[in-house]
Coordinates of C-alpha atoms and ligand atoms in Angstrom, one line a residue:
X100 CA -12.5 27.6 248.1
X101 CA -14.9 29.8 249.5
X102 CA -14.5 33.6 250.4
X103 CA -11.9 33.8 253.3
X104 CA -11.8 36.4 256.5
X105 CA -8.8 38.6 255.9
X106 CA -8.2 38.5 259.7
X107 CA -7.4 35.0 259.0
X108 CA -5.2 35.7 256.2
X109 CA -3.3 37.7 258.3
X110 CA -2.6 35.1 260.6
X111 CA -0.9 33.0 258.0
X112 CA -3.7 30.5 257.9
X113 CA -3.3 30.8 254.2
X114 CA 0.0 30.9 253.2
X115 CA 0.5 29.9 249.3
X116 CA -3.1 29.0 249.2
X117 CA -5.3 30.5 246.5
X118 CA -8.0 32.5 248.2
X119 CA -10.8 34.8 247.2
X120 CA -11.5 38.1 249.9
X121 CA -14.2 40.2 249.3
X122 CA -14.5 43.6 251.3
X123 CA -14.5 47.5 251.2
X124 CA -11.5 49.4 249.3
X125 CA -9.8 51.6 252.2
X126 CA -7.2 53.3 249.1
X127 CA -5.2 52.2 245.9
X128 CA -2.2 53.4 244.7
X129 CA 0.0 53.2 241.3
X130 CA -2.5 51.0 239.9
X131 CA -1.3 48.2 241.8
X132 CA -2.0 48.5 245.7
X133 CA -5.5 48.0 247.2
X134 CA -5.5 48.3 250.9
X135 CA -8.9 46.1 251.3
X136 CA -10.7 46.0 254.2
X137 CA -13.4 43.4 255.6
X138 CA -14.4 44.5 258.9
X139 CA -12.9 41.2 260.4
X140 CA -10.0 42.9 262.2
X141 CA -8.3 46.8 262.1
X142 CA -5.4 45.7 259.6
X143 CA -6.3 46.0 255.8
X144 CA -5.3 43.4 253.2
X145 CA -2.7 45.0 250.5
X146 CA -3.5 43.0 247.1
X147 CA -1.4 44.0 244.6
X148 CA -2.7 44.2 241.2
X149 CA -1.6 42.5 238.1
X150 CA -3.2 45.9 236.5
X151 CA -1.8 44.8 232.9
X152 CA -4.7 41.8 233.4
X153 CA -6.6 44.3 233.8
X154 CA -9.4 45.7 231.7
X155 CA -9.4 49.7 231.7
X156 CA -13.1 49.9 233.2
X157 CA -12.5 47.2 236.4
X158 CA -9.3 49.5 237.2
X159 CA -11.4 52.7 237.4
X160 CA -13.7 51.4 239.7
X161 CA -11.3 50.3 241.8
X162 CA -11.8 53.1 244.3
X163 CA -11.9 54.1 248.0
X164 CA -15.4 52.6 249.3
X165 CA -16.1 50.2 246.3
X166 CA -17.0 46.6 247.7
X167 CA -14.8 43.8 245.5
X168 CA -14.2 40.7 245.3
X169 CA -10.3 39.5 244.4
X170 CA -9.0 36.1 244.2
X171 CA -5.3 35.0 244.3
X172 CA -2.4 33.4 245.9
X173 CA -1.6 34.6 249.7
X174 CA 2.3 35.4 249.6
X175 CA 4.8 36.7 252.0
X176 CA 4.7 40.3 251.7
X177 CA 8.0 42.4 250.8
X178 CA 7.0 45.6 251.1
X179 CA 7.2 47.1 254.8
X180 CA 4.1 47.1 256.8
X181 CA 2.4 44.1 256.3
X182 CA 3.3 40.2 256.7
X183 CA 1.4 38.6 253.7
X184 CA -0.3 39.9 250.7
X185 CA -2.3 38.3 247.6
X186 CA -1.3 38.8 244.2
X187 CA -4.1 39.1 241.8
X188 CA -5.3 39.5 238.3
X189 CA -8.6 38.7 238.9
X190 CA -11.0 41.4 240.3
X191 CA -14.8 41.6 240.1
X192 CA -16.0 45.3 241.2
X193 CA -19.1 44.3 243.6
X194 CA -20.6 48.0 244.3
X195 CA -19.3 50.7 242.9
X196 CA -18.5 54.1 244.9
X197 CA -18.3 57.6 242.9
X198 CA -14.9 59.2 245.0
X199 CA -16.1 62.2 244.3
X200 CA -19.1 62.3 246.3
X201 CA -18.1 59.4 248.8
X202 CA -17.8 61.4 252.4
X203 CA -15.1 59.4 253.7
X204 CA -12.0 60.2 252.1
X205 CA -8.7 58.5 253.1
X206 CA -7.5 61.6 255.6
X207 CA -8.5 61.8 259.0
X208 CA -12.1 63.0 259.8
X209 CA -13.5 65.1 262.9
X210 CA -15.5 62.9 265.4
X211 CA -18.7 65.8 264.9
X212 CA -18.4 65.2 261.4
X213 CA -18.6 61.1 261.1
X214 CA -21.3 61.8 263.6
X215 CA -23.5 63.1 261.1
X216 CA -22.7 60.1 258.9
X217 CA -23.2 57.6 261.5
X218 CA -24.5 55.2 258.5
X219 CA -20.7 55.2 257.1
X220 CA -18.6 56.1 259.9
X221 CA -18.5 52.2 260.8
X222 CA -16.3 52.2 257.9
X223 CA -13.8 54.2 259.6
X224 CA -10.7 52.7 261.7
X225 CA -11.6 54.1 264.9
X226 CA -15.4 53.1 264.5
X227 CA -14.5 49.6 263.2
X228 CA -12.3 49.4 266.4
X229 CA -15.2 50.2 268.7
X230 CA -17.9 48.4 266.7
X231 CA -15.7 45.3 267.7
X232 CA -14.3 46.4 271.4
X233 CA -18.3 46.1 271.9
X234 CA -19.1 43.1 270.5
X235 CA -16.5 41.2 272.4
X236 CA -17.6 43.4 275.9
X237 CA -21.1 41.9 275.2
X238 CA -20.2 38.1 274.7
X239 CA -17.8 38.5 278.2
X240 CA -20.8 39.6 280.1
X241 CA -22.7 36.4 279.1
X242 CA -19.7 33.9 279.3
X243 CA -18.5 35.8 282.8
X244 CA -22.5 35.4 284.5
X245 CA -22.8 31.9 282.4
X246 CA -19.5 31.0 284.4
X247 CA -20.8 31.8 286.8
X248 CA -24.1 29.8 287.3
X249 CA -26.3 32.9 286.9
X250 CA -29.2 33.0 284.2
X251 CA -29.7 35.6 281.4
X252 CA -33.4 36.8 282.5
X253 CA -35.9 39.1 279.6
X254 CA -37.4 41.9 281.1
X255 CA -39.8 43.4 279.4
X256 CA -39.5 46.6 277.4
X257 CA -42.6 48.3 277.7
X258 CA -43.6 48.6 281.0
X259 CA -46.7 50.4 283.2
X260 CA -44.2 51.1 286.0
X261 CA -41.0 53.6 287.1
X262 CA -38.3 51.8 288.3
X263 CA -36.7 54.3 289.6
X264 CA -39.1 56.5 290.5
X265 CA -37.6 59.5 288.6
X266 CA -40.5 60.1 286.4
X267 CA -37.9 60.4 283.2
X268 CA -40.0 58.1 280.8
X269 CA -41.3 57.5 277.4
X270 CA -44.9 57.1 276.9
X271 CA -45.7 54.6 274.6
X272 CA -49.4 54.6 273.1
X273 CA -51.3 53.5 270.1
X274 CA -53.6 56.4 270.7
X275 CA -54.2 59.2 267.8
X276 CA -52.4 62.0 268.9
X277 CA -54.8 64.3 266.9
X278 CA -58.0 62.8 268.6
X279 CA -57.0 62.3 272.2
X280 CA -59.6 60.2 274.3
X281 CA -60.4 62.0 277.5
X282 CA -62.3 61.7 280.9
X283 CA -64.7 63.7 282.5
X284 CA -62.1 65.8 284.2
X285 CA -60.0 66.2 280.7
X286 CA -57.0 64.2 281.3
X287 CA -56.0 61.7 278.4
X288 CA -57.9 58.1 278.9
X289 CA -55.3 55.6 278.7
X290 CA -57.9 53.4 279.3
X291 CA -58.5 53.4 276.0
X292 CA -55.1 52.9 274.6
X293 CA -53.9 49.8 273.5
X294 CA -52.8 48.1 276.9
X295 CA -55.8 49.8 278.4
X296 CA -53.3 51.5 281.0
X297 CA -50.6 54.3 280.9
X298 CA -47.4 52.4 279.3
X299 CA -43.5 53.7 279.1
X300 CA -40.1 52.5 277.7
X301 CA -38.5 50.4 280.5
X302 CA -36.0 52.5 282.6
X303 CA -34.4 49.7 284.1
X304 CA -35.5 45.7 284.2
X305 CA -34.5 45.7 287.6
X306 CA -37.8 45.2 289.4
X307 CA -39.2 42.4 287.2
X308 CA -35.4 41.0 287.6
X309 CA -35.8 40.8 291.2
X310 CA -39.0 38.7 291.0
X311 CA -36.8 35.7 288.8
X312 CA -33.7 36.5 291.4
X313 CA -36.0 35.7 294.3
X314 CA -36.7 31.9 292.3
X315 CA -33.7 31.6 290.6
X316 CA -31.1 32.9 293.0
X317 CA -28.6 34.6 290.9
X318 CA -29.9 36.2 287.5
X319 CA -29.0 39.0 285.3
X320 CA -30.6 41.4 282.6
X321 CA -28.8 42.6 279.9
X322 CA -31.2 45.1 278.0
X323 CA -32.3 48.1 276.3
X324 CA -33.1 51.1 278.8
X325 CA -34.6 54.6 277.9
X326 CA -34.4 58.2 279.9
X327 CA -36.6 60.9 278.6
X328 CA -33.5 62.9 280.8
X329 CA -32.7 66.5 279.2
X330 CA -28.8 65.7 280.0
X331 CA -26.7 66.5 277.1
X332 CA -23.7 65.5 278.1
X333 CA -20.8 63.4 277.6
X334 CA -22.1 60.5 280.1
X335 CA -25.9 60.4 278.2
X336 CA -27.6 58.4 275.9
X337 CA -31.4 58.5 276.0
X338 CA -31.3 55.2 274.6
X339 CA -28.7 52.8 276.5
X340 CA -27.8 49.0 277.6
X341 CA -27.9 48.5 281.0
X342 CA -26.6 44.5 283.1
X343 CA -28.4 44.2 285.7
X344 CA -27.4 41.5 287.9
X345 CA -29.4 40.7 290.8
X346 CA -28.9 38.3 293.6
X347 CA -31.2 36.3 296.6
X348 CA -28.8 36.2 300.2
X349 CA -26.5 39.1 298.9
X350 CA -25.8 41.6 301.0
X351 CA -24.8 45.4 300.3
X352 CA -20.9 44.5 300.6
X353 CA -21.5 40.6 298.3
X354 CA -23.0 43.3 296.0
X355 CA -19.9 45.8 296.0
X356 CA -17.5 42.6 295.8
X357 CA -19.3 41.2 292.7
X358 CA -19.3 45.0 290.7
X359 CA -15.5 45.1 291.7
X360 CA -14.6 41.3 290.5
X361 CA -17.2 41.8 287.2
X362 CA -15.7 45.1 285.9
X363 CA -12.4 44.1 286.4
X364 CA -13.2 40.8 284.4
X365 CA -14.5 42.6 281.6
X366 CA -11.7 45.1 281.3
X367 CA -9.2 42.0 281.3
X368 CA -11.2 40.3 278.7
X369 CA -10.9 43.2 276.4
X370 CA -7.2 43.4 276.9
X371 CA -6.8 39.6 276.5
X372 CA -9.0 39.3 273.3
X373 CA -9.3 43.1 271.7
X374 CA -5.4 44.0 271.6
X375 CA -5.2 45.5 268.0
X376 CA -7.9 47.5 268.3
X377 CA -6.8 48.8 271.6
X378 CA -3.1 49.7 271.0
X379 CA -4.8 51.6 267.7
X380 CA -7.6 53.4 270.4
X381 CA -4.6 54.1 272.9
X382 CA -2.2 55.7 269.8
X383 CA -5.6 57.7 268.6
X384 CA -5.8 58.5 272.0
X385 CA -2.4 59.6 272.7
X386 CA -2.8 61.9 269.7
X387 CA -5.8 63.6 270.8
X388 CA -3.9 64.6 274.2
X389 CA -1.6 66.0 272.8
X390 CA -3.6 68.5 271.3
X391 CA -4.8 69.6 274.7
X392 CA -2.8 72.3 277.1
X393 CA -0.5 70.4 279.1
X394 CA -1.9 71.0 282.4
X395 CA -5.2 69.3 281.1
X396 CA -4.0 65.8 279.8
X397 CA -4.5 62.9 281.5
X398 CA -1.7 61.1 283.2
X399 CA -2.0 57.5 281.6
X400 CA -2.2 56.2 278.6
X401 CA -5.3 54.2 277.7
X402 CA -3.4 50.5 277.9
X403 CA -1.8 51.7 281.2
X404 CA -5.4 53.1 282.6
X405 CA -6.8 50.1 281.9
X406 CA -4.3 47.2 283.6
X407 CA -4.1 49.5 286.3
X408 CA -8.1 48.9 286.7
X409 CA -7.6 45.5 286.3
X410 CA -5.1 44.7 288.6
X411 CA -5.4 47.3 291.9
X412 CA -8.3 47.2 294.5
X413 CA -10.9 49.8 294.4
X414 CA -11.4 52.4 296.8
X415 CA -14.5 51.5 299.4
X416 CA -15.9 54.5 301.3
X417 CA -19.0 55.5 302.8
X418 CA -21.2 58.6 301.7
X419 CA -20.8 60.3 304.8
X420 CA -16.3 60.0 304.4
X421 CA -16.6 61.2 301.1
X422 CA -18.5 64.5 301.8
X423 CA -15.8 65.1 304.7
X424 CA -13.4 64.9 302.0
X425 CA -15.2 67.2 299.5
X426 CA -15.9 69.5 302.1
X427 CA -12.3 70.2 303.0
X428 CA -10.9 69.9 299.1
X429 CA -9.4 72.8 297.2
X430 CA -12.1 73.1 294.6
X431 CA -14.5 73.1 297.2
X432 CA -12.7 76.1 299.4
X433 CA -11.7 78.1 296.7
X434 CA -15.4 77.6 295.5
X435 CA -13.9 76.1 292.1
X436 CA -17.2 73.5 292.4
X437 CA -20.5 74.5 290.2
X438 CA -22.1 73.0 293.1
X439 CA -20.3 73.9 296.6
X440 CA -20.5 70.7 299.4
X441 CA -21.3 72.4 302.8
X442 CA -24.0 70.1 304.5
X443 CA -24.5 66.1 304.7
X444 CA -27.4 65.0 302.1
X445 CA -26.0 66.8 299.2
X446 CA -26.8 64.7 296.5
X447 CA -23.4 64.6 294.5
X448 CA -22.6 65.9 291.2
X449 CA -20.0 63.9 288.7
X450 CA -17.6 66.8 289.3
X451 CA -17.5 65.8 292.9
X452 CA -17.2 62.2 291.6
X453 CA -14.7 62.6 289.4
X454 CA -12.6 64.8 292.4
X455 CA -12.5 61.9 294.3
X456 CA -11.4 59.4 291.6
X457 CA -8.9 60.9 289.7
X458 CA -7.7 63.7 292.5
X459 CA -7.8 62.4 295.8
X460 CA -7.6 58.4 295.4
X461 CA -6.4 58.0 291.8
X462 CA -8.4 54.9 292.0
X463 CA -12.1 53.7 291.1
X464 CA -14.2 54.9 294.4
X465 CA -17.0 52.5 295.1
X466 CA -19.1 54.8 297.7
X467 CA -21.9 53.5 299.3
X468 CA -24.1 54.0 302.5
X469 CA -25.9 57.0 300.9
X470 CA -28.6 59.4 302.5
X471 CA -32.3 57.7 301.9
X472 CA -33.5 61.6 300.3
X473 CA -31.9 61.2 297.2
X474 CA -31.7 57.8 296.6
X475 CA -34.4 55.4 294.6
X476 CA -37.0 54.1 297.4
X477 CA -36.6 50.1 296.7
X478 CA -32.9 50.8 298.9
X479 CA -32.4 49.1 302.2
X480 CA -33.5 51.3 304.8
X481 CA -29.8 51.1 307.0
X482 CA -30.4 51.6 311.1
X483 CA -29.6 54.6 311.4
X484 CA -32.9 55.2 309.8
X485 CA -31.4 57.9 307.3
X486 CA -28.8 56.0 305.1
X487 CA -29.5 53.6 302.5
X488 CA -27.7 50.4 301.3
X489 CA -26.7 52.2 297.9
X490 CA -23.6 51.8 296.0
X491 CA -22.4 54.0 292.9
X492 CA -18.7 52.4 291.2
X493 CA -17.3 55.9 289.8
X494 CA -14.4 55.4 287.6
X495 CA -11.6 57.7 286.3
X496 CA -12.9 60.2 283.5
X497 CA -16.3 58.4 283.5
X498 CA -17.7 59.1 287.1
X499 CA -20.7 57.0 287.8
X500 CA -20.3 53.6 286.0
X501 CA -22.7 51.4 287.8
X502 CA -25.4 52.0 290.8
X503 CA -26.7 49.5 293.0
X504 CA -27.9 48.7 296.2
X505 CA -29.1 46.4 298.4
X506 CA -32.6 45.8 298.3
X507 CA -35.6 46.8 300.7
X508 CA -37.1 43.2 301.8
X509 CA -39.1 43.7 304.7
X510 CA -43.1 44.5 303.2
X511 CA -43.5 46.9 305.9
X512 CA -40.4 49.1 305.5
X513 CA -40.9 49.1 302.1
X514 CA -45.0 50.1 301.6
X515 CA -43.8 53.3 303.7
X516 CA -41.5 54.1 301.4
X517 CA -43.3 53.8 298.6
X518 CA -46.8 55.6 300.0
X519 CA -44.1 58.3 301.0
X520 CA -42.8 59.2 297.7
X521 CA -46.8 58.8 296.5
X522 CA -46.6 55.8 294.5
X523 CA -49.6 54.1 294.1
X524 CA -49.5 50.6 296.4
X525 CA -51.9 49.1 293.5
X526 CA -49.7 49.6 291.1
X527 CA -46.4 47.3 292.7
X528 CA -48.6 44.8 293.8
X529 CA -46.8 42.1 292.2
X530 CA -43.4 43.7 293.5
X531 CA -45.0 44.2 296.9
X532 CA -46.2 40.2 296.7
X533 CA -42.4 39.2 296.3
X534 CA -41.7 40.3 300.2
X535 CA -45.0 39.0 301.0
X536 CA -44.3 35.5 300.1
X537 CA -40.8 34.3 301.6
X538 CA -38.9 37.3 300.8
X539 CA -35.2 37.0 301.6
X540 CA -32.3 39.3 301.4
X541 CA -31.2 39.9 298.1
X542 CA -29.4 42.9 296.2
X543 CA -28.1 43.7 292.6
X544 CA -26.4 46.7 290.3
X545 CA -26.8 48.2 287.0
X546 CA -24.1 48.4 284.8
X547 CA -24.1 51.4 282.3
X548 CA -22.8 49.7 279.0
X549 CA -22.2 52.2 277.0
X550 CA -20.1 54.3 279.7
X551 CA -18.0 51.0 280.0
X552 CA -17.3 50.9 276.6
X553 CA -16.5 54.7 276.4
X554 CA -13.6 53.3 279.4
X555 CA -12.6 50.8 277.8
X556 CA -12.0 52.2 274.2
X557 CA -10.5 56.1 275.8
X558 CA -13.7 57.6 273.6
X559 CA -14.6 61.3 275.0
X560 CA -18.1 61.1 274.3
X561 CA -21.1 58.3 274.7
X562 CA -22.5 59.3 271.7
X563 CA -19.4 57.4 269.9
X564 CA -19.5 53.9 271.5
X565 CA -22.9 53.2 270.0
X566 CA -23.7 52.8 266.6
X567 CA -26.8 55.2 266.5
X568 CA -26.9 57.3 269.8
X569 CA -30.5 58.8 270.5
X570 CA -29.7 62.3 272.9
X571 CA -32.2 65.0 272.5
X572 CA -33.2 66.5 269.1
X573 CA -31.3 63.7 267.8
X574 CA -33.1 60.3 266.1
X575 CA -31.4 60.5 262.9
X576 CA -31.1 56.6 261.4
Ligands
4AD230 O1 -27.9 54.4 288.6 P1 -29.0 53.9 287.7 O2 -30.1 54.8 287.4 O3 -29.5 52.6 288.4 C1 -30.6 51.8 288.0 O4 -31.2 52.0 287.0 C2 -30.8 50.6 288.9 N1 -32.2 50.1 288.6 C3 -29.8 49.6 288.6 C4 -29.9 48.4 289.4 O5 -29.6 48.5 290.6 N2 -30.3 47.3 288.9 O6 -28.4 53.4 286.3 C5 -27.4 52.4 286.3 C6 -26.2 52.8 285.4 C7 -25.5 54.1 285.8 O7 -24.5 53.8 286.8 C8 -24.9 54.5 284.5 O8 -23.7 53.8 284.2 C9 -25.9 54.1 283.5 O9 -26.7 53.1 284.1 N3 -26.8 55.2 283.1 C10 -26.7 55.8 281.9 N4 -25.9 55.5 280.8 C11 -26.0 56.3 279.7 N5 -27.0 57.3 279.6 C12 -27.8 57.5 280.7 N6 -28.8 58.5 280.5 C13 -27.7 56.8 281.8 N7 -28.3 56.7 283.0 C14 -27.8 55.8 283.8
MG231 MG1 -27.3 56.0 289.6

């Protein structure tokens, strides 16, 4: 028989069959207890060692992070803690692992710390708990839009435009850094370079999505997005992966209705299909509060945060209700806010967000309606001539989780915008074709993944739901 998942072991697949599992050492005790672990699910395999079988040599290298192979009969386990166990006197030692030097020892490690060993922290309960959270998240975004009748869409990477029209982006060139072409009037000649134009890491797919949404109706994007953003924060990744959905004959409220119905799918699917790993992240969780001042932990457990999600309507309220509400909070009167509301067109900061969600509501807010000034300029223009058709989903200890709008379809409205905020009209002139040939109404959101999984999994920071975060100064692996 060929090498079996101990996940399926543990289901009593097995039961008085002989088996071989290969997999990572976790710890062994008396000679006789390996706790073996193969990624396959949180729970480790106890194999209990015939260790008079064995020679003197094999049981020395039977040690925490050695790889080995074991083969034996899967038995009911008597011990406490675990269902089923194999009993073995056969071991081969795969890859050995000096304990000595090995950085994960068997005690508990400091987030900061498995950090800087992001190539072995994967080994770790919590990571392994993540590392699989996120894989299932990924395959429910495809089944839910698959379901759905909407088609996955590749958008490409490198790109000669700013989606968003924040100017956060990373050149990429082929060109010698040491021997820069340059024009007459000593700028650098990307003319020369090797797309023979000025190229950057996509910052969102979302404009090249729209041109396949306005074919294909209902399409999403589900790819790698890059911020050359100085924010070193909690929420940040310079590297992330965004979903971009975006739909022909949506509206701005279709829009809000589809980011309410898709988060809350996803959040279900996790607690349908990831529940070992979550009741671990909620007791990891649960421990970490408890280290915190009273006064400072949060109110729900991760489980409970998350069917609460799931199963209660968001909040929906426009820009202008939400800044009447800031204006007239506590932290805003007592001037607890870094950045004090007094006027209408204040963009807002995730403090203010995160007021709003987990102070005033104690809900998920979808806002929407926002001023045009400090919003991206492919928004509907609203009539009121000042507003846009923007929506931001802000979640409890998150704040902005996804950001979408409505999209501008009329040519004219939109060429204003755009020779407004001095983009060049030669350089959209495919996007600007799209509303010149039987443009229709369409609209669309971008889903942060990485800030999702940091909600779903109760982790603090976003540089611990991916497997190698790139944040400024930091490209290590
Ligand atoms: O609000 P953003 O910038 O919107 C867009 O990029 C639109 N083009 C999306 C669309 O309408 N198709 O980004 C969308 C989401 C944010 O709500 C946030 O969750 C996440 O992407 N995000 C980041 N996540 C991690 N690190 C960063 N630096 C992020 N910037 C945005
Ligand atoms: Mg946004």
């Amino acid at each position: 028989m060929g090498k079996i998942k101990i996940k399926d072991i543990l289901n009593g697949k097995y039961l008085q069959q002989e088996v071989t599992v290969k997999g990572w050492v976790r710890t062994f005790r008396s000679n006789r207890f390996i706790a073996l672990n193969d990624g396959s699910c949180l729970t480790n395999l106890q194999i209990v060692v015939d260790f008079e079988a064995l020679d003197e040599q094999t049981l020395k290298q039977i040690t925490t992070g050695a790889s080995i192979a074991a083969r034996g009969v899967v038995v009911e386990s008597l011990g406490k803690g675990q269902a089923y166990e194999i009993q073995t006197s056969e071991i081969e030692i795969i890859g050995v692992s000096d304990p000595e030097k090995y950085p994960l020892q068997p005690k508990k490690h400091s987030l900061e710390f498995l950090r800087e060993i992001a190539h072995l922290r994967v080994r770790t309960n919590t990571f392994g708990a993540i590392y699989r959270v996120r894989h299932n998240l990924i395959y429910a975004v495809h089944k839910y839009f698959h379901e759905k009748g909407f088609f996955n869409v590749h958008t490409p990477i490198i790109t000669g435009s700013d989606a968003e029209g924040a100017g956060e982006m990373f050149t990429v060139s082929a060109l010698d850094l040491d021997h820069l072409p340059r024009t007459d009037d000593g700028q650098v000649d990307f003319s020369a370079d090797f797309f023979g134009k000025h190229t950057n890491l996509t910052v969102s797919g979302q404009l090249e999505g729209e041109t396949a949404a306005l074919a294909l109706t209902e399409i999403y994007t589900f790819g790698p997005t890059f911020r050359a953003e100085n924010s070193n924060t909690s929420r940040h990744l310079a590297e992330f992966w965004m979903i971009e959905p975006e739909m022909a004959f949506y509206d701005l409220h279709d829009n809000m209705d589809l980011a309410e119905e898709f988060v809350k799918y996803l959040v279900s699917f996790a607690l349908e299909n990831c529940m070992d790993d979550l009741t671990f992240l909620n007791q990891r969780l649960a421990d970490e509060e408890k280290q915190k001042p009273q006064h400072q932990r949060q109110e729900m457990g991760l489980l409970a945060q998350l069917r609460f999600v799931a199963d209660n309507e968001f909040v929906r309220l426009t820009y202008t209700e939400a800044i009447d509400i800031l204006r007239n909070a506590k932290p805003n009167k007592k001037k607890k806010f870094a950045y004090l509301i007094d006027e209408w067109g204040a963009d807002l900061q995730s403090e203010h967000e995160r007021y709003l969600v987990e102070k005033h509501f104690k809900k998920p807010v979808i806002l929407y309606n926002y001023p045009a000034s400090i919003k991206a300029f492919y928004m509907r223009l609203n009539q009121d001539g000042k507003t846009v058709a923007a929506m931001d989903v802000l979640f409890p200890g998150i704040g902005e989780i996804i950001g979408g709008s409505q999209r501008e379809e009329r040519y004219d409205v939109l060429v204003e915008k755009i020779k407004a905020i001095g983009i060049a009209e030669k350089d959209l002139w495919w996007y600007l074709d799209t509303r010149r040939f039987g443009t229709a109404p369409h609209s669309g959101f971008g889903l942060g993944f990485e800030r999702l999984v940091q909600f779903i999994t109760g982790m603090g920071n976003i540089r611990d739901v991916i497997p190698f975060p790139r944040t400024p100064g930091n490209a290590e692996f």
